[in-house]
Each structure stands twice: as C-alpha cells, then as structure tokens.
XYZ file of C-alpha atoms in Angstrom:
477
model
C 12.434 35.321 -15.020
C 9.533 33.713 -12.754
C 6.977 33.125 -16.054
C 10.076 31.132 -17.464
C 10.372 28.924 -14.028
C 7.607 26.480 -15.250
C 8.773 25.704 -18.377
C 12.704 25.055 -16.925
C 10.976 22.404 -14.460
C 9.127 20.614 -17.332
C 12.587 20.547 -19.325
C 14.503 18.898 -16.169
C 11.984 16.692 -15.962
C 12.075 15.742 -19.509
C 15.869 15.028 -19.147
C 15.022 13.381 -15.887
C 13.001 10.904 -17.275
C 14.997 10.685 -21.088
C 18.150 9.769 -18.900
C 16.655 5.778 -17.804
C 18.849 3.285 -18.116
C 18.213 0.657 -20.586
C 16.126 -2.214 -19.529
C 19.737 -4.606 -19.645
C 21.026 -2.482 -16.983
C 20.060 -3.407 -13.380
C 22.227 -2.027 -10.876
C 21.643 1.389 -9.128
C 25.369 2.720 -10.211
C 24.476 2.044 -14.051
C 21.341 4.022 -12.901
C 23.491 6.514 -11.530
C 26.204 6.732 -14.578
C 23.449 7.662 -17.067
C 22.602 10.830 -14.843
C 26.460 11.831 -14.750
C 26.263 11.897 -18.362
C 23.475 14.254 -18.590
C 25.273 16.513 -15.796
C 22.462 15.502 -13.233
C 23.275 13.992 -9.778
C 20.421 12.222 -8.148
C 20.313 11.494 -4.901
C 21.445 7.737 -3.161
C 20.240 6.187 0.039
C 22.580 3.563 1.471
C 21.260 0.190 1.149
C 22.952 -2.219 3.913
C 24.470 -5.183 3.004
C 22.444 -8.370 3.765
C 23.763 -9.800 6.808
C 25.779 -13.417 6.917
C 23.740 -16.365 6.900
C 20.269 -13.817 6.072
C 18.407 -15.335 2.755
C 15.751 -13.342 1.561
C 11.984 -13.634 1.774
C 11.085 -13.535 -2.229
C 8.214 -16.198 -2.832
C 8.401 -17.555 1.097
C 6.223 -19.882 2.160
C 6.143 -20.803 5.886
C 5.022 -24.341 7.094
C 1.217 -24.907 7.381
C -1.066 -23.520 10.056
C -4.175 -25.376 9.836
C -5.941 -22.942 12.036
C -4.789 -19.401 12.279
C -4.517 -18.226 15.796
C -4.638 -14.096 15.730
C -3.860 -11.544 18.308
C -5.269 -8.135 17.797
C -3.557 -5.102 18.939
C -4.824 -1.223 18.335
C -8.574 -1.482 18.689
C -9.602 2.012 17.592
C -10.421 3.054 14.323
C -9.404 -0.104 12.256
C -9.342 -2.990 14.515
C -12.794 -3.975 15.967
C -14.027 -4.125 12.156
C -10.503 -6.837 11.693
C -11.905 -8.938 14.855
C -15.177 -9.623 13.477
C -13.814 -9.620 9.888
C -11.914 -12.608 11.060
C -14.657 -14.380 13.034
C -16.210 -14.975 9.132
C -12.991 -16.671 8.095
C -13.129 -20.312 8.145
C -10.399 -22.370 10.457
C -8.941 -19.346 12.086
C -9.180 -18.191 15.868
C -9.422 -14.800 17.565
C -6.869 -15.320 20.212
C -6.437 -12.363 22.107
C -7.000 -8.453 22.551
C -4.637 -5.411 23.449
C -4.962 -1.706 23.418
C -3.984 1.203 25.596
C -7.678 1.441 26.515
C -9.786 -0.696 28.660
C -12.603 0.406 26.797
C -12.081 -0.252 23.740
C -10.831 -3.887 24.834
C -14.213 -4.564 26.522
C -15.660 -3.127 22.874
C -14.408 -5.799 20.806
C -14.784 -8.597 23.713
C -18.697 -7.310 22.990
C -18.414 -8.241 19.229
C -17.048 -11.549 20.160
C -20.479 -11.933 22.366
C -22.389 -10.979 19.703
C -21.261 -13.732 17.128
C -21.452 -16.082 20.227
C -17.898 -16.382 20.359
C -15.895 -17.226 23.629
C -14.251 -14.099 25.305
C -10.484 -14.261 25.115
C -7.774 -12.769 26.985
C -6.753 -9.044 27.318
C -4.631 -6.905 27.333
C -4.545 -3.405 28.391
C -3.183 -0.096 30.951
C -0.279 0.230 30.089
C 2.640 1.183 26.997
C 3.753 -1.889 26.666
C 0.470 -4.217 27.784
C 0.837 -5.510 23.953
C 3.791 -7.316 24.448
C 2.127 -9.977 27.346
C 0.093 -10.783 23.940
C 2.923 -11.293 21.477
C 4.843 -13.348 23.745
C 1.798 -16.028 23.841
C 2.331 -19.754 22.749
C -1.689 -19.284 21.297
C -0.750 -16.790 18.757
C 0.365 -17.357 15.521
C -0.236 -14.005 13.594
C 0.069 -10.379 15.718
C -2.683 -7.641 13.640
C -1.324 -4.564 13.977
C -3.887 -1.699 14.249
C -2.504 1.295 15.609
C -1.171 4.648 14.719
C 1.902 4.690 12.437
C 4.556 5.560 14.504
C 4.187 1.931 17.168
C 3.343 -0.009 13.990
C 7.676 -0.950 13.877
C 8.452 -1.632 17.599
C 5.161 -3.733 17.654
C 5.973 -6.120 14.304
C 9.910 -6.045 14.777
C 8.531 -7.036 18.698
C 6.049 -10.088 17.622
C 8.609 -11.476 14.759
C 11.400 -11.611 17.723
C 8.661 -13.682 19.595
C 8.108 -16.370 16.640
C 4.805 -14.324 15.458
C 3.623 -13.602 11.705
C 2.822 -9.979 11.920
C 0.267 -7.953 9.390
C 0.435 -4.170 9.546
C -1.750 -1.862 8.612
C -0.833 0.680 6.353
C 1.694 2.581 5.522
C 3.594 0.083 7.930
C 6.517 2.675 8.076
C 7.532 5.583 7.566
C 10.927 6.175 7.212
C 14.477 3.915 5.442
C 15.751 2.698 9.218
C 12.238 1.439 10.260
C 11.553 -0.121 6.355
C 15.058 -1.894 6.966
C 14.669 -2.844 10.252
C 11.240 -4.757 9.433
C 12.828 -6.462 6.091
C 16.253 -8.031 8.106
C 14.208 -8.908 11.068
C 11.695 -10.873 8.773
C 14.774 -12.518 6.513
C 16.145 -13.498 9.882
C 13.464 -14.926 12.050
C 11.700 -16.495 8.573
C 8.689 -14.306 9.307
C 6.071 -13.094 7.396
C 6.060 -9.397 7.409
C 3.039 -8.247 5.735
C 1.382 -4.781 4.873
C -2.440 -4.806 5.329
C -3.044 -3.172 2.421
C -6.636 -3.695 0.994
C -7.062 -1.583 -2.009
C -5.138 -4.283 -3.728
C -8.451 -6.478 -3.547
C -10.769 -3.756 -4.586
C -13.331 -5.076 -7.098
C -12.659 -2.597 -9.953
C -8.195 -3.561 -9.321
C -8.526 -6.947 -9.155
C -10.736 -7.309 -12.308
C -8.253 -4.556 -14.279
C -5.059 -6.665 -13.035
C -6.337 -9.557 -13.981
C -7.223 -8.231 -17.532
C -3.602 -6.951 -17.546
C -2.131 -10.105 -17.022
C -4.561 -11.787 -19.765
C -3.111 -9.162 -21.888
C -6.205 -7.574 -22.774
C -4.457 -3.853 -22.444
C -1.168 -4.936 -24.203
C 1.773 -4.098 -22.430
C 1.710 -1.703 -19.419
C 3.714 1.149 -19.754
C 2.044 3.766 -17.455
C 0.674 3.878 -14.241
C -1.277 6.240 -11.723
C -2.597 5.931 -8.454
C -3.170 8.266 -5.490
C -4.654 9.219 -2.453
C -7.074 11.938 -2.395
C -9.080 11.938 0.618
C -10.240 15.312 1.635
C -10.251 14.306 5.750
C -11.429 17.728 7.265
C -14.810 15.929 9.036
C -12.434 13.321 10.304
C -9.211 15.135 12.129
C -10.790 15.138 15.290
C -11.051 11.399 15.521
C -7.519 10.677 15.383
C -5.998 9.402 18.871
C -4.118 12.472 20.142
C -4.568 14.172 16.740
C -1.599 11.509 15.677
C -2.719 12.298 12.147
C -2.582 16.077 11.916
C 0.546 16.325 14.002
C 2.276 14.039 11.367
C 1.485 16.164 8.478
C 2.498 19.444 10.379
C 5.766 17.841 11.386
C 6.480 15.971 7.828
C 6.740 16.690 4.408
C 5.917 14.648 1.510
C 3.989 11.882 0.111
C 3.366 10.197 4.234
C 0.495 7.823 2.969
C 1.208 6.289 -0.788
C 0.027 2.709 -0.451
C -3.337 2.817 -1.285
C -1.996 3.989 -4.610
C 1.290 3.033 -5.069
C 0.417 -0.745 -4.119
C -2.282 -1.900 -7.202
C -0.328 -0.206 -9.769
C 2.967 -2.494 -8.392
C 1.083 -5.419 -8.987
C 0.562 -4.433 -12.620
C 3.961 -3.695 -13.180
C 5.403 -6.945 -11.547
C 7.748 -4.603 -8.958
C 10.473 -7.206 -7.856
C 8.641 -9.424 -9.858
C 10.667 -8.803 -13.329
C 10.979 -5.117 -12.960
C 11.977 -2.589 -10.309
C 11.657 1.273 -9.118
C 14.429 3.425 -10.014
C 14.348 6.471 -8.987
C 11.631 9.665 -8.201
C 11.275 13.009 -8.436
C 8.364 15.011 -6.135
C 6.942 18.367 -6.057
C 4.074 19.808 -4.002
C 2.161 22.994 -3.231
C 2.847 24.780 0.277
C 0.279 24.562 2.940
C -2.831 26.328 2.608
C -5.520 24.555 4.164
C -2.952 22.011 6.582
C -1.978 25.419 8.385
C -5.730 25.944 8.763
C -6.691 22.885 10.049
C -4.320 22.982 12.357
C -5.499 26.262 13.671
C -8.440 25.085 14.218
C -7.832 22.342 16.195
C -5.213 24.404 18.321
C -5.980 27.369 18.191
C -2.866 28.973 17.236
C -0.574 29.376 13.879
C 1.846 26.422 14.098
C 5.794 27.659 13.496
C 5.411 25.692 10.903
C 3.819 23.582 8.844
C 5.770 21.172 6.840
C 3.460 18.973 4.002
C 1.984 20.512 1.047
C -1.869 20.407 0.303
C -1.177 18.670 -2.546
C 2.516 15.984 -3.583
C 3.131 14.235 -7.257
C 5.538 11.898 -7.135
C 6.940 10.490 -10.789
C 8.955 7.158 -10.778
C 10.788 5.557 -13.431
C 11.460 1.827 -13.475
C 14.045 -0.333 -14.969
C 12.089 -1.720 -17.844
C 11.069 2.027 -19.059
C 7.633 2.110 -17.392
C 6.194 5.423 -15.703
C 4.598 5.930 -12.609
C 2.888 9.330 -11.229
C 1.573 8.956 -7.743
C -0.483 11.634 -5.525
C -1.751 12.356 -2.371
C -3.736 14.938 -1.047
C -6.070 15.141 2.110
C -6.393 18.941 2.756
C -9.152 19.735 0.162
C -12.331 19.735 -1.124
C -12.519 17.323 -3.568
C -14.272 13.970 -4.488
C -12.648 10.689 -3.130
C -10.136 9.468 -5.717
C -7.232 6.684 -5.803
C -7.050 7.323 -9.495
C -5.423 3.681 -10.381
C -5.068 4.277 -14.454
C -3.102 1.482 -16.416
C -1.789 3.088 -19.643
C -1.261 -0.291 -22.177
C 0.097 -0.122 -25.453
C -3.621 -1.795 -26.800
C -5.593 -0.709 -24.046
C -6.448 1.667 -21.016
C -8.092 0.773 -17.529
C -9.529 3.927 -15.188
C -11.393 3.689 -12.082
C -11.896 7.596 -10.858
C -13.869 9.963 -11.415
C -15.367 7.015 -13.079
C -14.743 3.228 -14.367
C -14.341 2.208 -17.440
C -12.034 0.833 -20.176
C -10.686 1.769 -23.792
C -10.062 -0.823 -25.705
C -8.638 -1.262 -29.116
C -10.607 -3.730 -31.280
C -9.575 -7.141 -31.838
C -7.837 -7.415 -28.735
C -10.747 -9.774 -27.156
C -12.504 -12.131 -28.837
C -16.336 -13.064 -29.061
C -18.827 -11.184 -30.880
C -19.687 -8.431 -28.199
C -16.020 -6.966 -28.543
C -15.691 -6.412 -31.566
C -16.397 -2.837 -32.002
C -14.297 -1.757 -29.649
C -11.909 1.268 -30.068
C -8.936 2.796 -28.105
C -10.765 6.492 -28.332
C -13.147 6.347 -26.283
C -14.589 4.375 -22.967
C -16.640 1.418 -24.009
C -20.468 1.573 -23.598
C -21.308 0.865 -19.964
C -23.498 -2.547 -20.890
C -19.790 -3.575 -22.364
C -18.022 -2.838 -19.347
C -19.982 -4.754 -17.494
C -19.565 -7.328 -19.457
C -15.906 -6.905 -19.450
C -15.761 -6.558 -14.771
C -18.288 -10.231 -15.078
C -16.096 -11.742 -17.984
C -12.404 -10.866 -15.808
C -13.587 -10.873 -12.379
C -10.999 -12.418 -10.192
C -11.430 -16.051 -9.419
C -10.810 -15.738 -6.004
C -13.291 -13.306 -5.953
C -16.060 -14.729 -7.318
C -15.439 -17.208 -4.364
C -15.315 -14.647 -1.692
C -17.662 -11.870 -2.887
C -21.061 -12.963 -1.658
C -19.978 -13.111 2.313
C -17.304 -9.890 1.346
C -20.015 -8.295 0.726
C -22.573 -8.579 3.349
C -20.161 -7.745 5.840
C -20.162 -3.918 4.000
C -18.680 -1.082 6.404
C -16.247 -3.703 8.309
C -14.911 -5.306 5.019
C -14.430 -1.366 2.896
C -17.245 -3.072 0.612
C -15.627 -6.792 0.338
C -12.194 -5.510 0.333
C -11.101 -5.634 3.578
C -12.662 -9.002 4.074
C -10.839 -10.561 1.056
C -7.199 -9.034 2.086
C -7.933 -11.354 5.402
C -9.216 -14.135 3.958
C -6.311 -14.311 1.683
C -3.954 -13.525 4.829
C -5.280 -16.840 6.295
C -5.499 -18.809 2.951
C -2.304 -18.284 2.684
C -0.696 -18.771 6.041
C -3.179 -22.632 6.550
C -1.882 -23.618 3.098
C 1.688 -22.773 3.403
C 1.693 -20.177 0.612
C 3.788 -16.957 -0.421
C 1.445 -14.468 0.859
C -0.350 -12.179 -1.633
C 2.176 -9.194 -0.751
C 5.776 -9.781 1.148
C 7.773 -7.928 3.285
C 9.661 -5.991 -0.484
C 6.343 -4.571 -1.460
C 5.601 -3.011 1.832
C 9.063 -1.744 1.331
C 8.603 -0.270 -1.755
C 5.217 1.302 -1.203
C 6.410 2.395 2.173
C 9.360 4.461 1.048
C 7.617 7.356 -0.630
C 7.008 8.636 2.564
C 11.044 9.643 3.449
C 12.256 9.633 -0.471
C 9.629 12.191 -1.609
C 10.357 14.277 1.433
C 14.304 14.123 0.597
C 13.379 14.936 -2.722
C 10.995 17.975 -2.141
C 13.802 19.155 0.680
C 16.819 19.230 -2.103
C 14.343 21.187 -4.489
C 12.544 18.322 -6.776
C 16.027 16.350 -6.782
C 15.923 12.605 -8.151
C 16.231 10.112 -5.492
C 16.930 6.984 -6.142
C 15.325 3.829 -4.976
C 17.057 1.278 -3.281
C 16.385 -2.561 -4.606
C 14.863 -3.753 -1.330
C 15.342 -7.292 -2.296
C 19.330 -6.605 -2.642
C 19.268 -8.616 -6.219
C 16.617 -10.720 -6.373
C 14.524 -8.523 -8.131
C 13.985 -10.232 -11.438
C 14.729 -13.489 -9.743
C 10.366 -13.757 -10.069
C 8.401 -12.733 -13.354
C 5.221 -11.539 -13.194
C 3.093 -11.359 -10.280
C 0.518 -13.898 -9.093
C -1.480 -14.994 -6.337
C -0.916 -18.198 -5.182
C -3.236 -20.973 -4.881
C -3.328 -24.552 -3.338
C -3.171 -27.164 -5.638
C-alpha cells in the first residue's frame, strides 16, 4: 500500500486544483459548493463582519506630510541599517529611538553622529519604554523592528496613538493578530504597512513591470519562496526568538519574501483573489538538530518541517506554489518564476527570460523563442529596456548605501514609504497585502495539521476585492 501513497496525493491534488470555481464566481461559499460536488470539504476560517461605520483601506491615501517624522523601535538586527537608511531620504526626520537595550539605543544615536545629525530622544529599560515614543506629538510614522511576536501590540499600539506604522516582516503571524491590525487601521484611517523589500528587488521590479507591459502574455503561474539555509545565523537571534518559533510552530512561518512579488503580478485584491491552499512538508531532520545544539538536549518536540510547499489557487484560475525552507544546505533562493502564456521570467538559480518571438518589437528581439533563456547580452538588454522608472531614479544612492539598503532594496521600500506618505498617496502595499502574505503562516499550519486539507482563504478586503484592477504604484502628478 505505501508505494501507492504518492500517487493517491498527486490525484487529490489534481481534483483539488480541477475543482476552482469559475472566474464569475467570487464568493467563498461558491468556492466551497464546487468542493461538495467533488466530495471534498476544505477547510473555512471565520471572517468577521466589518464593523458599523468601518470603510475599508483599498487605494487610501492619507492627507500630506510634507516632512516625515519617524520613530524607530527594535534596534537589533534590522533597525540601525532603517535609521541611517532614512537619514538619505529627502524631507523626512529621525524623530526618536526605543529598544529594550540601552546599548543598542546609544548604537544608533552614534550613526546619527556620524551623518552629523542631531541626537534625538530615547527610549529604553523597560517592556513597555516604546510606548513613551508612540504617544509623541513629533512622530508621524512608528518603524517597527523587532521580533515577530511584539510586532502586533506595537502597530495596533502606535495606530491607537494617531501614528502610521510600517512593520517588518511577516508582520503577523496568526488570523486574530492579521484581523486585529486590518480593523484597527480601517478604524483609526491608518496606514498599516508591511516592510516588505523584496518587492523592490532589481530583478522583480524589472519582471513586474514587463508583466504589466505584457511582454510575458498573461500570467497564469507563479512561484516564490524562501530558502535561506540560517545555520551560521541561529545564535544571533534575541533569546533564540527564531529557533524557538520553528520548534513550537508548524508550517510556512515566513512567506512574504515570496509570496509578496508574485501578488503584485497577479493583481491580489487588485482584480483577482486567493482561494484556497493546500501544504505539505517533510518532518524535522536538521530543526531537531539545531536545536540540540543550541540546548543541548532533544526537544519533546519539534513542530516545522525542514522543508513546506504551499499551492494556492485564485479566483481567476491562476496557480501559485510557495516554499520555505531554512534548515539546509542549499544556495540562497526566493525562486520568483512568472509562468505567461507568451513568456517566462526566473530569477534563481539564475536570471533570465524566455520569450516567444514577436512579442517585443525592435530589431534585437526578434529571434527570440519560448524554449530556451535568451542570450545573456539580450537580457540585459531586456533588465535596461524595463527597468522600473522609479528605479532608475533611486538606484544610484540605493546603491551606494549596499549592506544597509539589501543592495538598493531596502533603501527604495523607504523611499517609497515616504514618497508616498509627503504626497498623500496609496502606499505601494496596504494593510490587505500584508494580510494575505501574512496568513500562510496559521493556514498552512491548519492545513499540514488536518493532513494536506484545503483551507480556504478569507477575502481580507470583505468585497472589495475586484473593486481595483491591476496593480500600480502611484505617483504624484
């Protein structure tokens, strides 16, 4: 019977992923109805009903703040390269400084003497020292830096107090926290935003924007992952918050990075939506290890998997397979493949496109075919022809600032923040796609739990999903 197990998975999922509703469908019942009819019941988290007098957050764009006043709090790993990140970005102001640790306060008050900028206030000693800086009348944006589990108290803190909040990634973890942050932005008509940079990678932005040019077609495939093999690294996690999340949680716990540029090619709550998922993963075999190592004793258990795959289908038809895996040897990877019906975009194990002819014009494309990776002289051509606007602009300062800014990255997801929020713009990403790429974490887990059970997705926008089509960055006229 167990040689036969394979193949029965790879039948369920066929009839899975056969079973979508058509794309005129767009409720999560119809979603469910077509899964009774195949004598498969997927699993449903309760979405709450929006409450009274709440309007939702789709294409929000706060009144102007001519100079962006921040307030920095977790200054470990992430945030001294934010505070001089933002000391490069034209009319904004480093306000103020809090984290647990005196020390690493008096560390970034040392990069603000180095770029011979005024000391501010800060704020440190104790649990709840962060709050003296979101309740500030200086402060217009709170940066949230910390480990994932204070990332929702902090934000759902600052919004109370009249901030904007960022948050880096994921920004949380589980459906009550995801919620929580989503009504508490709708309500206080705060920006809620995931700091999530690899949408402004060079190699994403330049395949998006080819994508939205139409140069691949139509996109009917995605793929994106994290695979970060973080063995050297355990030991520089505060209080080993890292390790201890992946002993004591199973599942897909950090999707963004490659959940969040495939989105953006799809146009999620921009014209189409996630349905539902299905996960699987491989037991611990080096987690377990690790842990031993850095304890010195075999943990009772051990709850993620080396390795999780997570497949989504979405209301239009489209296909998503997502990974994440930070256990093993193996080369860096976030994947990010776009599957078009003319055309193909891949960034790991290396870049390049496949093209089929006669889908660009101008002499040098003309030889093009969809069977093979163009020659590297064309793809270079292609990454100068579609480079972003935006970052053309940005890329020369992005650049030089190299570790701090992830290699421009990091830079450009801040600059963009503060674009945005002086100009009185919809931010780049709102408070639904932090949602979505957030929720992996607790619906993969509920689906590996119930033995590779579809779960299905809420609509995080509670109907406004196609109320937008197509996704674009906006710019001041």
């Amino acid at each position: 019977m167990k040689k036969f197990r394979p193949l029965l998975f790879v039948m369920f999922v066929i009839v899975l992923f056969t079973s979508c509703t058509s794309t005129k469908q767009s409720s999560s019942s119809s979603t469910s109805n077509s899964y009774a009819a195949k004598g498969v019941k997927p699993i449903a988290v309760p979405t709450p009903v929006r409450p009274a007098g709440q309007q939702d957050m789709l294409a929000y764009a706060a009144p102007k703040i001519p100079v962006v006043r921040v307030g920095f709090i977790g200054l470990g790993m992430r945030g001294p390269g934010a505070v001089e990140r933002w000391i490069h970005i034209p009319n904004t102001k480093v306000a103020a400084l809090a984290d647990l640790s005196a020390l690493r306060v008096e560390a970034s008050q040392k990069i603000l003497d180095r770029n011979n900028v005024a000391r501010v206030p800060g704020y440190s000693g104790s649990d709840d020292a962060w709050k003296q800086l979101c309740e500030r009348d200086d402060v217009d944006l709170v940066y949230i830096a910390t480990d994932w589990k204070n990332h929702v108290p902090m934000a759902l803190y600052a919004m109370e107090k009249g901030k904007h909040v960022a948050i880096e990634v994921p920004a949380a973890m589980n459906m009550k926290d995801i919620w929580d942050l989503i009504n508490t932005s709708e309500r206080t008509r705060k920006h809620c935003m995931m700091l999530e940079n690899c949408v402004y990678d060079e190699f994403e932005m330049t395949a998006l924007n080819m994508a939205q040019q139409g140069v691949f077609g139509e996109i009917i495939h995605v793929e994106g992952a994290y695979i970060h093999d973080l063995s050297p690294f355990w030991k520089s996690y505060w209080n080993n918050w890292r390790l201890d999340y992946n002993k004591n949680h199973r599942g897909d716990v950090y999707p963004t990075h490659g959940i969040g540029p495939v989105c953006q090619a799809l146009n999620i709550h921009r014209g189409d939506k996630m349905n539902y998922l299905v996960s699987v993963d491989t037991r611990s075999f080096n987690g377990v290890e690790e842990w031993k190592k850095m304890k010195g004793e075999e943990p009772s258990e051990f709850r993620n998997g080396d390795h999780t795959i997570t497949m989504i289908k979405t209301q239009n038809g489209k296909t998503m397979q997502i990974q994440h895996n930070v256990m093993t040897p193996r080369p860096y990877s976030r994947m990010y493949q776009l599957t078009g019906t003319r055309g193909f975009a891949n960034k790991y194990p290396m870049q390049g496109f496949a093209i089929e002819g006669g889908q660009i014009a101008g002499a040098d494309y003309q030889n093009l075919s969809g069977h093979q990776f163009v020659k590297d002289d064309v793809r270079k051509s292609l990454m100068e022809k579609y480079k972003h606007p935006f970052y053309k602009e940005m890329e020369e300062t992005a650049k030089k600032l190299g570790a701090i800014a992830h290699g421009g990255m990091d830079f450009i997801m801040d600059y963009r923040l503060a674009y945005c929020l002086q100009n009185g713009l919809p931010l780049d990403m709102d408070v639904y796609d932090m949602a979505e790429w957030c929720c992996l974490a607790e619906l993969s887990a509920i689906s590996l739990d119930n033995g590779s059970a579809p779960v299905l997705i809420p609509d995080f926008t509670r109907g406004g999903w196609n109320k937008t089509q197509g996704y674009k960055h906006a710019m001041a006229k």
